Coordinates of C-alpha atoms in Angstrom, one line a residue:
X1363 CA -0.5 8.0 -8.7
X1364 CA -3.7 10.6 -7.9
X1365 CA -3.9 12.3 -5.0
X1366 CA -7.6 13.9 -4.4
X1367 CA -8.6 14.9 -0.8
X1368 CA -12.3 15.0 -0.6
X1369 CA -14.3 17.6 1.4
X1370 CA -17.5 16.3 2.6
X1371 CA -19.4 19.2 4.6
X1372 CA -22.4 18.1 6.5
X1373 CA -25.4 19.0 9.1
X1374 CA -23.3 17.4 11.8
X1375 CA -21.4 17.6 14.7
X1376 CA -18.2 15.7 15.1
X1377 CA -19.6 14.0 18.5
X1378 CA -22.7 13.1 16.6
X1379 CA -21.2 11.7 13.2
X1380 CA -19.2 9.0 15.5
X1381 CA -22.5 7.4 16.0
X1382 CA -23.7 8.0 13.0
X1383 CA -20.8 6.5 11.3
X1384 CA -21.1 3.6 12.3
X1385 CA -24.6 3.3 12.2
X1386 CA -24.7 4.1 8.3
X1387 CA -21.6 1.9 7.8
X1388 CA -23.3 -1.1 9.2
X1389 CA -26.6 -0.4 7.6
X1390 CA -25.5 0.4 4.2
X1391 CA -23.0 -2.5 4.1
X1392 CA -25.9 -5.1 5.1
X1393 CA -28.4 -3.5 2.5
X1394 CA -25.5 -4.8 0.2
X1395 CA -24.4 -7.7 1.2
X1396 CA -26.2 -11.0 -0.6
X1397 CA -26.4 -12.9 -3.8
X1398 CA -22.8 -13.3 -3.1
X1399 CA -21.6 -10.0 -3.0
X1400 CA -21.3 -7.8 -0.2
X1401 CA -18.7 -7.7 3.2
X1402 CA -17.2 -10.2 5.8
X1403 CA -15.5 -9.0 8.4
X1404 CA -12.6 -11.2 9.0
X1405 CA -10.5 -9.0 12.2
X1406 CA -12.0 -6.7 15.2
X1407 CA -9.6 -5.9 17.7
X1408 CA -8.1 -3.4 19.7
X1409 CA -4.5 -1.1 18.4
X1410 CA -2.6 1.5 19.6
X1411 CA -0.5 4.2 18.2
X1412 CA 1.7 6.7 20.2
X1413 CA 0.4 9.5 18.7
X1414 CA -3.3 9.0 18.1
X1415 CA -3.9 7.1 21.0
X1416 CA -5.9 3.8 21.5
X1417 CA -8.3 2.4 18.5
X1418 CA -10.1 -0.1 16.6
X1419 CA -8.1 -2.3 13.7
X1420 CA -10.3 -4.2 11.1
X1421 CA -9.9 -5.9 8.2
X1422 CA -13.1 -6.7 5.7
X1423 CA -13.5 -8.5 3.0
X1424 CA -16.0 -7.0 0.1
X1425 CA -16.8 -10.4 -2.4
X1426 CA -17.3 -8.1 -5.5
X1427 CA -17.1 -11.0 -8.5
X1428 CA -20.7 -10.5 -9.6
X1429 CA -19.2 -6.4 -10.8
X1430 CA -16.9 -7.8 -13.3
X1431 CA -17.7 -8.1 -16.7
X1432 CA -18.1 -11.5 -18.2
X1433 CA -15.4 -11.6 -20.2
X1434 CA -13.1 -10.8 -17.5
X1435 CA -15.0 -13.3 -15.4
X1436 CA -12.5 -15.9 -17.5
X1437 CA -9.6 -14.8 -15.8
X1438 CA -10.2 -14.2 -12.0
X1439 CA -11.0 -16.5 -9.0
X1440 CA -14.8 -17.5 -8.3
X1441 CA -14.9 -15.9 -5.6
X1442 CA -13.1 -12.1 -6.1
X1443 CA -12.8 -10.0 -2.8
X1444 CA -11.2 -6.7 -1.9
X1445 CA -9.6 -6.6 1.4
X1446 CA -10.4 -3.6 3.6
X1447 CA -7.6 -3.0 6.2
X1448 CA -8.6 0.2 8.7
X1449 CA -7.0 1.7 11.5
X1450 CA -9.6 3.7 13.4
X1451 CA -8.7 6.3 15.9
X1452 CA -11.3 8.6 15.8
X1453 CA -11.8 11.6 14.7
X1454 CA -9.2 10.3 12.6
X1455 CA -8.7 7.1 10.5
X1456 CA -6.3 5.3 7.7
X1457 CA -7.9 2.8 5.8
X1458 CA -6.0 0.2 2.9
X1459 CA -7.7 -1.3 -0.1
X1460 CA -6.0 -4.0 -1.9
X1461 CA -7.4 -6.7 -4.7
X1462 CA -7.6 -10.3 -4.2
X1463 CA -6.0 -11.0 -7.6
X1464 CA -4.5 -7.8 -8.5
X1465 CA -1.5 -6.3 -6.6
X1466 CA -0.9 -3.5 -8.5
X1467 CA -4.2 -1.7 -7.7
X1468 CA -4.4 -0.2 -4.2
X1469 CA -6.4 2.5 -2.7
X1470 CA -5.3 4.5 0.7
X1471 CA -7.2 7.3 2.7
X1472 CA -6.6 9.0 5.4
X1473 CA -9.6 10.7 7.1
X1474 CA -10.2 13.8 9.5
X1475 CA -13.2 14.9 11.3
X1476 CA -13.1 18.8 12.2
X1477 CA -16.4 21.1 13.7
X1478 CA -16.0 23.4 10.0
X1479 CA -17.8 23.8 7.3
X1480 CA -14.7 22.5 4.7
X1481 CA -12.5 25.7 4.8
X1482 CA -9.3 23.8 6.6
X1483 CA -6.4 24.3 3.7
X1484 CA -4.5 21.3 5.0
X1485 CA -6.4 19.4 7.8
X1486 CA -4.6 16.4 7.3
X1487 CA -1.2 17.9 7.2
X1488 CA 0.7 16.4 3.9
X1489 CA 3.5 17.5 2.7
X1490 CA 4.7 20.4 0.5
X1491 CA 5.1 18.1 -2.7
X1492 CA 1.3 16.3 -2.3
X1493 CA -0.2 19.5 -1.6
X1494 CA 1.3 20.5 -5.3
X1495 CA -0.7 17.4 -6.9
X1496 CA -3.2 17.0 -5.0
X1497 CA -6.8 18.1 -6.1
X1498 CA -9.7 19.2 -3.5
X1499 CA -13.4 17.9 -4.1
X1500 CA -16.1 19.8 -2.4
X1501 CA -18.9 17.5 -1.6
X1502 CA -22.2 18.9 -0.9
X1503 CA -24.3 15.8 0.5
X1504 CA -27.6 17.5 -0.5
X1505 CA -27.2 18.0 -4.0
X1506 CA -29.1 15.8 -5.5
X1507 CA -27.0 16.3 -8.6
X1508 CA -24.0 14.2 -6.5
X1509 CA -26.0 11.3 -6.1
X1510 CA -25.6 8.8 -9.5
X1511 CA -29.2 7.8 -11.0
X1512 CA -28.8 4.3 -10.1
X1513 CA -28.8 5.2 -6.5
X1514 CA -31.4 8.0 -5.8
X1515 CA -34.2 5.3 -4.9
X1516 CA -32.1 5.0 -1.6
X1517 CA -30.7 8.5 -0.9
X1518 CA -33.5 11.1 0.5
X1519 CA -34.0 14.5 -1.1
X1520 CA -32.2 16.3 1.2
X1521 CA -33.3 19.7 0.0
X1522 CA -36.7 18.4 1.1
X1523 CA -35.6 16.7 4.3
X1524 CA -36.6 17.6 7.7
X1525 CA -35.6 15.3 10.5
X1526 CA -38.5 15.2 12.9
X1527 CA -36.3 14.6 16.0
X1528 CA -34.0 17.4 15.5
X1529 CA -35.7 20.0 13.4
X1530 CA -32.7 20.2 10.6
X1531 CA -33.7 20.9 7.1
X1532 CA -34.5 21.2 5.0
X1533 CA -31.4 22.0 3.5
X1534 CA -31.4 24.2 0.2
X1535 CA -28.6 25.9 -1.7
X1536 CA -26.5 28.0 0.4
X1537 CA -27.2 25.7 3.9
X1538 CA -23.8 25.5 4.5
X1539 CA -22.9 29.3 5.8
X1540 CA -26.3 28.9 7.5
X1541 CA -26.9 25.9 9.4
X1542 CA -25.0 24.4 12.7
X1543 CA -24.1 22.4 13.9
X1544 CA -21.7 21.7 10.5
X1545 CA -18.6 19.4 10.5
X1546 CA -16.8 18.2 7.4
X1547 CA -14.5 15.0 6.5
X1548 CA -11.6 15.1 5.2
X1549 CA -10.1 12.6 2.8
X1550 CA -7.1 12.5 1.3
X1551 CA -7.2 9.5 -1.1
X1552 CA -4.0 8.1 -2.9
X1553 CA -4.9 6.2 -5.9
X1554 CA -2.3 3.7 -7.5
X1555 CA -2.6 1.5 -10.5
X1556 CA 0.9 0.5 -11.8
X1557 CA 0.2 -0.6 -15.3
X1558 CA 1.9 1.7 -17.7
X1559 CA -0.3 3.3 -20.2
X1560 CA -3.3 2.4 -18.1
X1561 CA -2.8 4.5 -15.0
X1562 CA -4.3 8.0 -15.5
X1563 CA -7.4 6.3 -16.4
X1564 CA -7.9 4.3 -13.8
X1565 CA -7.0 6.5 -10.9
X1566 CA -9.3 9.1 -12.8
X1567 CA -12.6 6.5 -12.9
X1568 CA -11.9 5.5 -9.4
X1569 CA -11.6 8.9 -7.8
X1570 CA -15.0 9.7 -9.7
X1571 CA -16.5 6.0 -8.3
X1572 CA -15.5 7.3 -4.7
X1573 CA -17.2 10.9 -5.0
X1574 CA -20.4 8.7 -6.2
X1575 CA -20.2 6.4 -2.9
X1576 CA -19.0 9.6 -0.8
X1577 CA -22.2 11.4 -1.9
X1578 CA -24.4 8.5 -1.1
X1579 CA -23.1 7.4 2.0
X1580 CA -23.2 10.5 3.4
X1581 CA -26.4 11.6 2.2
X1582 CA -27.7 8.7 3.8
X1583 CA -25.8 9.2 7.3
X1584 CA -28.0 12.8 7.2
X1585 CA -31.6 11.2 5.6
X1586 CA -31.3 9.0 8.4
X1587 CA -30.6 11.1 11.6
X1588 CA -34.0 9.7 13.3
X1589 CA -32.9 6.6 13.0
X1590 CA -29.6 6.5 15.1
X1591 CA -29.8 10.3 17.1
X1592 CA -31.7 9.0 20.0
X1593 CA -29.3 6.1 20.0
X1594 CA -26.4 5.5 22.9
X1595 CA -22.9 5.0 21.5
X1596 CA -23.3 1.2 23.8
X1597 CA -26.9 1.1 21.5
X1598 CA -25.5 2.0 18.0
X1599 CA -21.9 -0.8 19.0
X1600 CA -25.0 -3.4 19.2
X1601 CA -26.9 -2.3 16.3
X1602 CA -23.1 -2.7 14.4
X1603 CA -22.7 -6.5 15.9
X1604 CA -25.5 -7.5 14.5
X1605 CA -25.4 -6.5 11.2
X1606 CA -21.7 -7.8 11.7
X1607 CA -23.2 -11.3 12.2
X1608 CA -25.8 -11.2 10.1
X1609 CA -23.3 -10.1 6.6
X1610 CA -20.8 -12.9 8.0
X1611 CA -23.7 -15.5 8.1
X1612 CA -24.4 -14.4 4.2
X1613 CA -21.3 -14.5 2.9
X1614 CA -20.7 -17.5 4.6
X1615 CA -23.7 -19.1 3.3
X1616 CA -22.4 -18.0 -0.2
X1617 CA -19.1 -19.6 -0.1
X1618 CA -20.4 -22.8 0.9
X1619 CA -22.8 -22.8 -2.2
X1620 CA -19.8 -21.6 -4.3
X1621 CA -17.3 -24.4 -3.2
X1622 CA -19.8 -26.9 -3.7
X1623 CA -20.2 -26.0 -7.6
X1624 CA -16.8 -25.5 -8.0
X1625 CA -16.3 -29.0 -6.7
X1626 CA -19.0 -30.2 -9.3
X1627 CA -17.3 -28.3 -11.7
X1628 CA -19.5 -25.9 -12.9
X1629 CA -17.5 -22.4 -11.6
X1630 CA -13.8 -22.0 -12.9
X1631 CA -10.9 -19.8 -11.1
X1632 CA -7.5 -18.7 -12.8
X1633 CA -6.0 -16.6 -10.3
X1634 CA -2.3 -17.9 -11.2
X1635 CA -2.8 -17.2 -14.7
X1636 CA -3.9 -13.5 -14.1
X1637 CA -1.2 -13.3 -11.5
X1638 CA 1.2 -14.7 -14.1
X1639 CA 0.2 -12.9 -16.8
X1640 CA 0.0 -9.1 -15.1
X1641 CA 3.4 -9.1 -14.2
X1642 CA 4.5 -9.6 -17.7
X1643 CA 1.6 -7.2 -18.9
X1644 CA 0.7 -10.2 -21.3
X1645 CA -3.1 -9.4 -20.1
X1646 CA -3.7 -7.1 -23.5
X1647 CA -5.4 -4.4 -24.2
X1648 CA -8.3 -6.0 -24.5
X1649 CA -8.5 -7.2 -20.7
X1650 CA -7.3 -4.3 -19.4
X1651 CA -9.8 -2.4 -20.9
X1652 CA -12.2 -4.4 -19.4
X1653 CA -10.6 -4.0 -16.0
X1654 CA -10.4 -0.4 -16.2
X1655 CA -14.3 -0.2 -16.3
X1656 CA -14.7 -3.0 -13.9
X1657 CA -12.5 -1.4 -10.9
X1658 CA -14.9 1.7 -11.6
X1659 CA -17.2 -0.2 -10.8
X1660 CA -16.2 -2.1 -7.7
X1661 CA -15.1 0.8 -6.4
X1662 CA -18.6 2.0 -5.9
X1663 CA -19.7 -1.1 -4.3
X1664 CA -16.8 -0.6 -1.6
X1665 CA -19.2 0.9 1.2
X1666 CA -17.5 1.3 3.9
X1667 CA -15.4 2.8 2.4
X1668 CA -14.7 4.9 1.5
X1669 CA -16.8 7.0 3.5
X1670 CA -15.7 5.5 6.8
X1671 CA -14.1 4.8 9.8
X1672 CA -15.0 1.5 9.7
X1673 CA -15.8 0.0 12.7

């Protein structure tokens, strides 16, 4: 099991990022979502916890099948999702990620949003032991160097940013001791995949996949600032519906086309037999392998992610 708390500084305030939040969730999640792939949100409804008061529960779906390799395509169901369980009481949230298919791989967070520029030793308070394993990523959102080639078409430049609306940027090396307002998240991810002699590896590839998607995400929440500061919180909760709505009516457009084929024959799902198979680790090293590099890789398609509240 890996525990890494990430440390994602930006040129925020804690009031504002609760906007922006869930603006960039809903945008970034729709900009995803199609061809099959991308999130439905399944649950929306109001919780309560004696300590953190009252707050949001939801559970998404992220349809990821089109991120495994094709060999491994063999083995898993048609239609491959990730389910997204998140508890949002803001500024603080817990969110769950489990796999369709695969119940020893599970990702859990446990976010924090404080007015600081990243210098909080323990904001989330864990324990004596975690605090002994656990390793600390500093996340600069603009270096450019954090965001991964593949996704630098859709992140600005932040060290040549300037929002026009508020005047920040840009933001060059060393922005951090001089600009305010300036919050950081905090993110203390526990990564578990239980499959002996595969388990550092994993964890190790995912916790690099989330510090790709942190970087983006969050970049993003700052490049666009002009787009959701002038916004009301009522404003940005309608902006979120409809981008809610409009991901659902894909997906479900998607499935429909999927269950059709399958009917017809042409797509093939072996859930049982991966099911039946993992427990007895008779998958081989040749699957696993495979699976190792696909989990990378759905892990940075898990927007909302890991980088969120999650409305």
């Amino acid at each position: 099991m890996l525990i890494q708390e990430y440390r994602v500084v930006m040129p925020l305030s804690v009031a504002e990022y609760k906007r922006a939040q869930t603006y960039m969730v809903a945008k970034h999640s729709n900009n995803e979502t199609g061809d099959g792939e991308g999130f439905e949100f399944t649950v929306r409804e109001a919780c309560h916890d004696e300590v953190r008061g009252d707050g949001i529960y939801t559970e998404k779906k992220a349809y990821l099948s089109d991120k495994l390799g094709p060999w491994l395509k063999q083995f898993v169901p048609s239609i491959f999702f990730v389910c997204e369980k998140a508890w949002n009481y803001y500024p603080y949230t817990h969110t769950e990620y489990y796999c369709s298919f695969l119940p020893v791989f599970s990702i859990k967070i446990d976010t924090v949003y404080k007015d600081d520029n990243g210098n909080c030793p323990n904001a989330l308070g864990i324990s004596a032991e975690q605090l002994a394993v656990r390793v600390v990523d500093v996340i600069d959102v603009a270096d450019p160097n954090n965001i991964p080639a593949a996704k630098k078409g859709s992140v600005v430049d932040l060290t040549k940013f300037q929002s026009q609306k508020t005047r920040r940027g840009p933001f060059k090396k060393g922005w951090v001791q001089r600009t305010e307002p300036v919050m950081c998240s905090y993110k203390c991810c526990t990564v578990s995949f239980s499959v002996w002699g595969m388990s550092n590896m994993v964890e190790s590839q995912v916790a690099k996949s989330i510090h790709d998607l942190l970087s983006v995400v969050h970049a993003q929440a700052v490049g666009w600032i002009d787009e959701w500061i002038d916004l009301s919180e009522e404003e940005v909760q309608a902006y979120e519906k409809a981008m809610r709505e409009d991901m659902n009516n894909k997906i479900a457009s998607t499935a429909a086309s999927a269950q059709e084929a399958e009917r017809k024959g042409e797509l093939k799902g072996a859930v049982d037999t991966v099911q039946r198979n993992s427990k007895n680790l008779g998958l081989g090293g040749q699957v696993l392998s495979s699976l190792s590099g696909s989990i990378t890789n759905l892990s940075g398609s898990l927007s909302t992610w890991w980088g969120n509240a999650n409305k």
